[in-house]
Amino acid sequence: TNALTMAWRLFKTLSEEQQRYEKQLIFEHPVFAKLCQQLLRGARRMTRGDLVFTLHALVHLGVPQNTLLVQTLVRACQEKLNQLDNRCISVLATTLAGMDKDKNVSALQAGLQLLVEQRISSIRDIFVLQNLIKCLGKDAPLFLKKKLEMAVVREIDGLTFPNALRMFLALAAMNYCSLPILNSCSKKIQENVHDVPFRQLILILEACHTLLYRNVKLLSALADYVNSTAYLWDKRQIILFLSACETLGFQPTKLLDFFAEKVTEEPDFLNLKNLLIALRVYSRLNHVPRVQKHLFFETLHSCLNKCLPQISNIELLKAVYALGILGYLPHRALDELLQKDSKGELLLSDDLKEQNTMMLRCVKTCMELDSPSFTKPAFVQTENLSSLVSLNLRKAQEALIELLGDENMFRQNVQLPYRYHIDFEIRMDSDRKKVLPIAATDDHPDSHVQRLAFLFAPMSAFCLGTTHPQGKLAMKKRHLNKLGYHVILIQNKKFQEMRNEDAVEFLKRKIYSEDAFSFPEATLQDNN
């Protein structure tokens, strides 16, 4: 056991190439075969500690699972399962997590789960607990996950930073979101963020995504740390971090600006793969750099042009769509995309057909509305979809009736050209002092009438923890502005949480505020 354990400890420090070479030497060594024979004969006489550590070492050295030796050790562990102490249980759980499911392994895993359930109240070691959480994994029954959670919460005051980091990632492996544990771990990670290796930073972000855990303070601490030490990281590491943030809908503004600056300085870094990631990140997070924004998008455009000979049809569509969301029209790539579309070369697989059709439709809408030659129409053809509103807009409807006095003072469920839809429309006089009846303005269209469009959007349409709209919502707002609407974005979840009188006052401020009539500046149309 000592010989195998030492071999494993030396083995795991080697590179993958060295491991392959050393593994071959170990397996071909004549003494190794004798050692395995000796283990096979003495498996049932071994102590509990020697048994689990030997199995752990052999599995991690790469001895095939279907060998008689490994299967014999697994069965011996089954026989001595009730004799295992907490440390041995932890080691065995780690071993089984790295093995494929077969008859013996599944039986041992089921027995181990029963043993953990019986012993859990006596386990005080936080390291053993986090190891069990990680190794029992997402297949563990819910009641066992809850018992493990209670055991950890009981010992949470003794949580150190290394254990907090491992515990955070272990919960992701189990796919179990325990807010008390995650919040405690997050606090420890924030306090020691400078000691988190880069790979662990990415794993933390991936764990947040897996667990649907959205802690803005934690994400801000990670982003601030990476930004403050950005000069130490490779650009590939930074784009990997930004990509993980984008998956969470989190906008690390300073780091995005820093990366944009680096891209303009060294555009050769942007091969096709990195270019597509950058376009996806900046378009979804709706981020336009504060400095040299035109140079940044020209750099992306230039890199896209270089990649055109090797880019696939779907990648071309995604790239043009991403730039279109940001209000930028990449003419050469756009021409190639439209040529492929006219020839029927944009072959859309069935599983992605709806998504790709939507992207192509958005690209064509951007071509028209974001073109410098587009002028605001004097009249926009609209259609009322239904007089009924969905349940999640009922409160807004009632608040508008109370505020304006009559349903005839606004429209609801309005369908516009280009497949755009608005929840409520209000019309006001040119001085923005008075709300006008819908029927009166329909009968006598007037260019001086101000039109307000209310969009009640879910929280997921905004960057995490902010009122900054994500790409598709920002594009919709920009296009509605082009059609002559002043757009008011409202986070519906927060609106629903307001008291009725507060909701009315909130809408009143939005309708009569100067901000409701300001158009967003952060577009790139003047660059086209």
PDB file of N, CA and C in Angstrom, residues 85-134:
ATOM      1  N   ASP A  85     -13.726   3.986   8.764  1.00  0.00           N
ATOM      2  CA  ASP A  85     -13.894   5.230   9.521  1.00  0.00           C
ATOM      3  C   ASP A  85     -14.178   6.378   8.547  1.00  0.00           C
ATOM      4  N   ASN A  86     -14.370   7.573   9.072  1.00  0.00           N
ATOM      5  CA  ASN A  86     -14.776   8.708   8.220  1.00  0.00           C
ATOM      6  C   ASN A  86     -13.733   9.035   7.159  1.00  0.00           C
ATOM      7  N   ARG A  87     -12.468   8.932   7.529  1.00  0.00           N
ATOM      8  CA  ARG A  87     -11.401   9.236   6.554  1.00  0.00           C
ATOM      9  C   ARG A  87     -11.441   8.226   5.409  1.00  0.00           C
ATOM     10  N   CYS A  88     -11.607   6.941   5.748  1.00  0.00           N
ATOM     11  CA  CYS A  88     -11.668   5.907   4.715  1.00  0.00           C
ATOM     12  C   CYS A  88     -12.891   6.092   3.818  1.00  0.00           C
ATOM     13  N   ILE A  89     -13.996   6.507   4.420  1.00  0.00           N
ATOM     14  CA  ILE A  89     -15.209   6.784   3.628  1.00  0.00           C
ATOM     15  C   ILE A  89     -14.932   7.885   2.606  1.00  0.00           C
ATOM     16  N   SER A  90     -14.220   8.918   3.040  1.00  0.00           N
ATOM     17  CA  SER A  90     -13.892  10.036   2.152  1.00  0.00           C
ATOM     18  C   SER A  90     -13.016   9.579   0.989  1.00  0.00           C
ATOM     19  N   VAL A  91     -11.992   8.766   1.289  1.00  0.00           N
ATOM     20  CA  VAL A  91     -11.075   8.274   0.246  1.00  0.00           C
ATOM     21  C   VAL A  91     -11.823   7.366  -0.726  1.00  0.00           C
ATOM     22  N   LEU A  92     -12.679   6.492  -0.190  1.00  0.00           N
ATOM     23  CA  LEU A  92     -13.432   5.571  -1.047  1.00  0.00           C
ATOM     24  C   LEU A  92     -14.395   6.350  -1.956  1.00  0.00           C
ATOM     25  N   ALA A  93     -15.025   7.385  -1.410  1.00  0.00           N
ATOM     26  CA  ALA A  93     -15.924   8.206  -2.227  1.00  0.00           C
ATOM     27  C   ALA A  93     -15.168   8.853  -3.381  1.00  0.00           C
ATOM     28  N   THR A  94     -13.957   9.353  -3.101  1.00  0.00           N
ATOM     29  CA  THR A  94     -13.121   9.957  -4.148  1.00  0.00           C
ATOM     30  C   THR A  94     -12.790   8.940  -5.225  1.00  0.00           C
ATOM     31  N   THR A  95     -12.466   7.713  -4.799  1.00  0.00           N
ATOM     32  CA  THR A  95     -12.104   6.653  -5.753  1.00  0.00           C
ATOM     33  C   THR A  95     -13.284   6.303  -6.653  1.00  0.00           C
ATOM     34  N   LEU A  96     -14.439   6.087  -6.048  1.00  0.00           N
ATOM     35  CA  LEU A  96     -15.617   5.690  -6.827  1.00  0.00           C
ATOM     36  C   LEU A  96     -16.050   6.780  -7.805  1.00  0.00           C
ATOM     37  N   ALA A  97     -15.822   8.047  -7.452  1.00  0.00           N
ATOM     38  CA  ALA A  97     -16.196   9.154  -8.339  1.00  0.00           C
ATOM     39  C   ALA A  97     -15.413   9.096  -9.649  1.00  0.00           C
ATOM     40  N   GLY A  98     -14.212   8.479  -9.618  1.00  0.00           N
ATOM     41  CA  GLY A  98     -13.395   8.385 -10.831  1.00  0.00           C
ATOM     42  C   GLY A  98     -13.547   7.074 -11.578  1.00  0.00           C
ATOM     43  N   MET A  99     -14.499   6.239 -11.160  1.00  0.00           N
ATOM     44  CA  MET A  99     -14.683   4.933 -11.797  1.00  0.00           C
ATOM     45  C   MET A  99     -15.972   4.905 -12.617  1.00  0.00           C
ATOM     46  N   ASP A 100     -15.961   4.066 -13.647  1.00  0.00           N
ATOM     47  CA  ASP A 100     -17.173   3.879 -14.449  1.00  0.00           C
ATOM     48  C   ASP A 100     -18.164   3.018 -13.677  1.00  0.00           C
ATOM     49  N   LYS A 101     -19.435   3.193 -14.009  1.00  0.00           N
ATOM     50  CA  LYS A 101     -20.469   2.399 -13.351  1.00  0.00           C
ATOM     51  C   LYS A 101     -20.446   0.964 -13.898  1.00  0.00           C
ATOM     52  N   ASP A 102     -20.307   0.003 -13.004  1.00  0.00           N
ATOM     53  CA  ASP A 102     -20.544  -1.393 -13.351  1.00  0.00           C
ATOM     54  C   ASP A 102     -21.272  -2.042 -12.174  1.00  0.00           C
ATOM     55  N   LYS A 103     -21.523  -3.332 -12.235  1.00  0.00           N
ATOM     56  CA  LYS A 103     -22.341  -3.990 -11.208  1.00  0.00           C
ATOM     57  C   LYS A 103     -21.738  -3.828  -9.818  1.00  0.00           C
ATOM     58  N   ASN A 104     -20.438  -4.097  -9.697  1.00  0.00           N
ATOM     59  CA  ASN A 104     -19.791  -4.037  -8.380  1.00  0.00           C
ATOM     60  C   ASN A 104     -19.651  -2.599  -7.882  1.00  0.00           C
ATOM     61  N   VAL A 105     -19.279  -1.704  -8.776  1.00  0.00           N
ATOM     62  CA  VAL A 105     -19.092  -0.299  -8.387  1.00  0.00           C
ATOM     63  C   VAL A 105     -20.428   0.311  -7.955  1.00  0.00           C
ATOM     64  N   SER A 106     -21.498   0.023  -8.714  1.00  0.00           N
ATOM     65  CA  SER A 106     -22.815   0.564  -8.365  1.00  0.00           C
ATOM     66  C   SER A 106     -23.284   0.048  -7.007  1.00  0.00           C
ATOM     67  N   ALA A 107     -23.038  -1.253  -6.741  1.00  0.00           N
ATOM     68  CA  ALA A 107     -23.433  -1.833  -5.451  1.00  0.00           C
ATOM     69  C   ALA A 107     -22.653  -1.187  -4.308  1.00  0.00           C
ATOM     70  N   LEU A 108     -21.340  -0.974  -4.526  1.00  0.00           N
ATOM     71  CA  LEU A 108     -20.520  -0.343  -3.489  1.00  0.00           C
ATOM     72  C   LEU A 108     -20.940   1.108  -3.265  1.00  0.00           C
ATOM     73  N   GLN A 109     -21.283   1.800  -4.344  1.00  0.00           N
ATOM     74  CA  GLN A 109     -21.709   3.200  -4.218  1.00  0.00           C
ATOM     75  C   GLN A 109     -23.032   3.301  -3.453  1.00  0.00           C
ATOM     76  N   ALA A 110     -23.955   2.380  -3.729  1.00  0.00           N
ATOM     77  CA  ALA A 110     -25.233   2.377  -3.011  1.00  0.00           C
ATOM     78  C   ALA A 110     -25.012   2.106  -1.525  1.00  0.00           C
ATOM     79  N   GLY A 111     -24.119   1.165  -1.223  1.00  0.00           N
ATOM     80  CA  GLY A 111     -23.807   0.871   0.175  1.00  0.00           C
ATOM     81  C   GLY A 111     -23.142   2.045   0.864  1.00  0.00           C
ATOM     82  N   LEU A 112     -22.269   2.730   0.127  1.00  0.00           N
ATOM     83  CA  LEU A 112     -21.578   3.890   0.690  1.00  0.00           C
ATOM     84  C   LEU A 112     -22.572   5.007   1.024  1.00  0.00           C
ATOM     85  N   GLN A 113     -23.557   5.212   0.144  1.00  0.00           N
ATOM     86  CA  GLN A 113     -24.574   6.237   0.411  1.00  0.00           C
ATOM     87  C   GLN A 113     -25.356   5.925   1.692  1.00  0.00           C
ATOM     88  N   LEU A 114     -25.707   4.652   1.883  1.00  0.00           N
ATOM     89  CA  LEU A 114     -26.415   4.253   3.105  1.00  0.00           C
ATOM     90  C   LEU A 114     -25.551   4.482   4.344  1.00  0.00           C
ATOM     91  N   LEU A 115     -24.252   4.176   4.217  1.00  0.00           N
ATOM     92  CA  LEU A 115     -23.339   4.358   5.345  1.00  0.00           C
ATOM     93  C   LEU A 115     -23.186   5.834   5.695  1.00  0.00           C
ATOM     94  N   VAL A 116     -23.060   6.671   4.660  1.00  0.00           N
ATOM     95  CA  VAL A 116     -22.928   8.114   4.888  1.00  0.00           C
ATOM     96  C   VAL A 116     -24.179   8.646   5.582  1.00  0.00           C
ATOM     97  N   GLU A 117     -25.349   8.169   5.137  1.00  0.00           N
ATOM     98  CA  GLU A 117     -26.601   8.611   5.752  1.00  0.00           C
ATOM     99  C   GLU A 117     -26.628   8.279   7.250  1.00  0.00           C
ATOM    100  N   GLN A 118     -26.115   7.086   7.605  1.00  0.00           N
ATOM    101  CA  GLN A 118     -26.106   6.661   9.012  1.00  0.00           C
ATOM    102  C   GLN A 118     -25.083   7.438   9.833  1.00  0.00           C
ATOM    103  N   ARG A 119     -23.934   7.739   9.216  1.00  0.00           N
ATOM    104  CA  ARG A 119     -22.815   8.323   9.963  1.00  0.00           C
ATOM    105  C   ARG A 119     -22.786   9.842   9.958  1.00  0.00           C
ATOM    106  N   ILE A 120     -23.626  10.446   9.158  1.00  0.00           N
ATOM    107  CA  ILE A 120     -23.446  11.871   8.849  1.00  0.00           C
ATOM    108  C   ILE A 120     -23.467  12.760  10.092  1.00  0.00           C
ATOM    109  N   SER A 121     -24.258  12.375  11.076  1.00  0.00           N
ATOM    110  CA  SER A 121     -24.338  13.195  12.294  1.00  0.00           C
ATOM    111  C   SER A 121     -23.032  13.180  13.089  1.00  0.00           C
ATOM    112  N   SER A 122     -22.185  12.173  12.854  1.00  0.00           N
ATOM    113  CA  SER A 122     -20.927  12.075  13.605  1.00  0.00           C
ATOM    114  C   SER A 122     -19.740  12.673  12.858  1.00  0.00           C
ATOM    115  N   ILE A 123     -19.952  13.086  11.611  1.00  0.00           N
ATOM    116  CA  ILE A 123     -18.842  13.630  10.817  1.00  0.00           C
ATOM    117  C   ILE A 123     -18.706  15.118  11.106  1.00  0.00           C
ATOM    118  N   ARG A 124     -17.595  15.485  11.683  1.00  0.00           N
ATOM    119  CA  ARG A 124     -17.341  16.878  12.059  1.00  0.00           C
ATOM    120  C   ARG A 124     -16.266  17.540  11.182  1.00  0.00           C
ATOM    121  N   ASP A 125     -15.553  16.725  10.434  1.00  0.00           N
ATOM    122  CA  ASP A 125     -14.439  17.234   9.624  1.00  0.00           C
ATOM    123  C   ASP A 125     -14.991  17.874   8.352  1.00  0.00           C
ATOM    124  N   ILE A 126     -14.792  19.178   8.182  1.00  0.00           N
ATOM    125  CA  ILE A 126     -15.331  19.904   7.036  1.00  0.00           C
ATOM    126  C   ILE A 126     -14.720  19.410   5.726  1.00  0.00           C
ATOM    127  N   PHE A 127     -13.446  18.961   5.774  1.00  0.00           N
ATOM    128  CA  PHE A 127     -12.787  18.446   4.573  1.00  0.00           C
ATOM    129  C   PHE A 127     -13.458  17.156   4.112  1.00  0.00           C
ATOM    130  N   VAL A 128     -13.776  16.269   5.060  1.00  0.00           N
ATOM    131  CA  VAL A 128     -14.457  15.016   4.724  1.00  0.00           C
ATOM    132  C   VAL A 128     -15.839  15.315   4.142  1.00  0.00           C
ATOM    133  N   LEU A 129     -16.543  16.270   4.745  1.00  0.00           N
ATOM    134  CA  LEU A 129     -17.884  16.619   4.267  1.00  0.00           C
ATOM    135  C   LEU A 129     -17.858  17.159   2.839  1.00  0.00           C
ATOM    136  N   GLN A 130     -16.920  18.087   2.572  1.00  0.00           N
ATOM    137  CA  GLN A 130     -16.884  18.644   1.215  1.00  0.00           C
ATOM    138  C   GLN A 130     -16.465  17.589   0.194  1.00  0.00           C
ATOM    139  N   ASN A 131     -15.627  16.649   0.635  1.00  0.00           N
ATOM    140  CA  ASN A 131     -15.212  15.577  -0.262  1.00  0.00           C
ATOM    141  C   ASN A 131     -16.395  14.657  -0.582  1.00  0.00           C
ATOM    142  N   LEU A 132     -17.205  14.365   0.428  1.00  0.00           N
ATOM    143  CA  LEU A 132     -18.389  13.536   0.208  1.00  0.00           C
ATOM    144  C   LEU A 132     -19.388  14.230  -0.720  1.00  0.00           C
ATOM    145  N   ILE A 133     -19.575  15.525  -0.512  1.00  0.00           N
ATOM    146  CA  ILE A 133     -20.483  16.296  -1.377  1.00  0.00           C
ATOM    147  C   ILE A 133     -20.022  16.219  -2.829  1.00  0.00           C
ATOM    148  N   LYS A 134     -18.723  16.409  -3.027  1.00  0.00           N
ATOM    149  CA  LYS A 134     -18.176  16.391  -4.378  1.00  0.00           C
ATOM    150  C   LYS A 134     -18.295  15.005  -5.007  1.00  0.00           C
TER     151      LYS A 134
END
